[in-house]
Amino acid sequence: MFIIRRSRVEDVSALFTLARMVYFINLPPDERLISKKIAQSRVCFARVAAGVEDREEFEAAPAAISGLGDDESDVFMFSIEDTDNGGVVGTSQIKAQMGGPGNPNYAFRVFQREFRSASLGFGTTHLVARLHEDTTRPTEVGGLIIQPSYRGHRDKPGRLLSFVRFHFIGLHRSLFGERLLAEMMAPVSSAGDNVFWDHIGRKFIPVKYSEADRFCQHNRRFIDELLPKEDIYLSLLPLDVLNTVAQVSAETVPARRLLERLGFAYKGFIDPFDGGPHLEAVTGDVALVRDTRWTTVAGTAPESKRTTHAIVSVMDGDAEFRAILQPVQIDSGGRVLLAPEHLEALRVEKGDTVGITPLTPSPSQSTGKGSGATSTSKPAAASSKGTGGKSSSKPGASKQARGSAPQSTKTASKKPTRNGVAPAPRKPRKPIENR
């Protein structure tokens, strides 16, 4: 069984190992930075556990953790654990907001420009990019990475890592923006290079792609200072470079398709560094958000009655968040009944308050359509028992929040773990991920 929980300091070694396996923007191969991101995430979960549900009040709370960029103050970081061996096998993140007034996010808006000669009787059409500043503060879903050997697992832990972000947004809707953004990873070489950067960005910011991303971890002001405000004619690029614009790496194709099935779409904005597409969706239009609600545990149910696959979660007063995706029974009153072992995994009992996102059909067939359950407001407190305890083969630097688009519409065996990472059950394959 797989369980999602908030990332903890003891996950640092496992996440560092994952970061070194792949080139990944949101998970830098730096134990110090990973530790700080986890610590900041803990602060954010604690605010939610304390009942801070107003977005302005949440954002006004002290950052508490020094050494992170200005845009790292509201990150929720999840880890997924294989309970068969206790190993952390993946992670995902939510950023409640991306920048804002005085701290814009950047993207290239891509559009076509036509020229026509009356005297010659013909014209040409060119693809053009223009630097765009976005201050609308969308919510970013990103930071998803799964240990390569777990891709294709029958229980689909990667899908759970993706879906839990929308589940959490649905439970705490007032903390998040009206628009969701996902920055998708463009093709990156095994050496950590990107051809779009080499032909565009590096002409104005003369550093390697990975180094420029590292700069963005602390601030983005240099983008406005160094990138041109004038139109850039992408048609002048070599054809092999032009063909990478708004495209994702082969390893990221499944993640893009999954988001598109949930309602995300490409609106003509790309990353100003690597040219990867920004996908976006209206938050309330995403079924996984819309169908999430609070309910009560009504007890246990036999397997024959547990026919609805659902994400069920709990967060106690100590900010320990736990979530599972398992078959449940939903009674006529909308309450949920689970298997005894699932109650134990969540550390809840009859009468406790939990969050639920029904999935129809089952996870192996789901397209993100929900059950149609009506979302309800959160009760005064959710209780539970116990405190609870772009891909290639080279690591890269963090790029949690750099560009965004405007306007509403981006079975393991039971073996001991090593550095907290579960052993590979079969020949590794590359992960599904976005930034």
PDB file of C-alpha atoms in Angstrom, residues 156 159 163 258 261-262 288 309 325 358-370:
ATOM      1  CA  LYS A 156      -0.157   3.817  -9.809  1.00  0.00           C
ATOM      2  CA  ARG A 159      -1.075   9.163 -10.227  1.00  0.00           C
ATOM      3  CA  PHE A 163      -4.091  13.708  -7.651  1.00  0.00           C
ATOM      4  CA  LEU A 258      -2.748  13.243 -17.418  1.00  0.00           C
ATOM      5  CA  ARG A 261      -7.358  14.833 -19.163  1.00  0.00           C
ATOM      6  CA  LEU A 262      -7.988  16.787 -15.971  1.00  0.00           C
ATOM      7  CA  LEU A 288     -10.783  16.515  -8.597  1.00  0.00           C
ATOM      8  CA  HIS A 309     -12.234   4.284  -5.327  1.00  0.00           C
ATOM      9  CA  LEU A 325      -6.271   5.984  -2.491  1.00  0.00           C
ATOM     10  CA  PRO A 358     -14.401   9.972  -4.965  1.00  0.00           C
ATOM     11  CA  LEU A 359     -12.951   8.791  -8.258  1.00  0.00           C
ATOM     12  CA  THR A 360     -15.129   7.299 -10.944  1.00  0.00           C
ATOM     13  CA  PRO A 361     -14.093   4.997 -12.530  1.00  0.00           C
ATOM     14  CA  SER A 362     -11.311   3.233 -10.624  1.00  0.00           C
ATOM     15  CA  PRO A 363      -7.789   4.746 -10.629  1.00  0.00           C
ATOM     16  CA  SER A 364      -6.572   2.409 -13.347  1.00  0.00           C
ATOM     17  CA  GLN A 365      -9.185   3.886 -15.700  1.00  0.00           C
ATOM     18  CA  SER A 366      -9.716   7.357 -14.240  1.00  0.00           C
ATOM     19  CA  THR A 367      -9.665  10.388 -16.470  1.00  0.00           C
ATOM     20  CA  GLY A 368      -9.999  12.769 -13.556  1.00  0.00           C
ATOM     21  CA  LYS A 369     -13.797  12.752 -13.587  1.00  0.00           C
ATOM     22  CA  GLY A 370     -15.186  12.907 -10.103  1.00  0.00           C
TER      23      GLY A 370
END
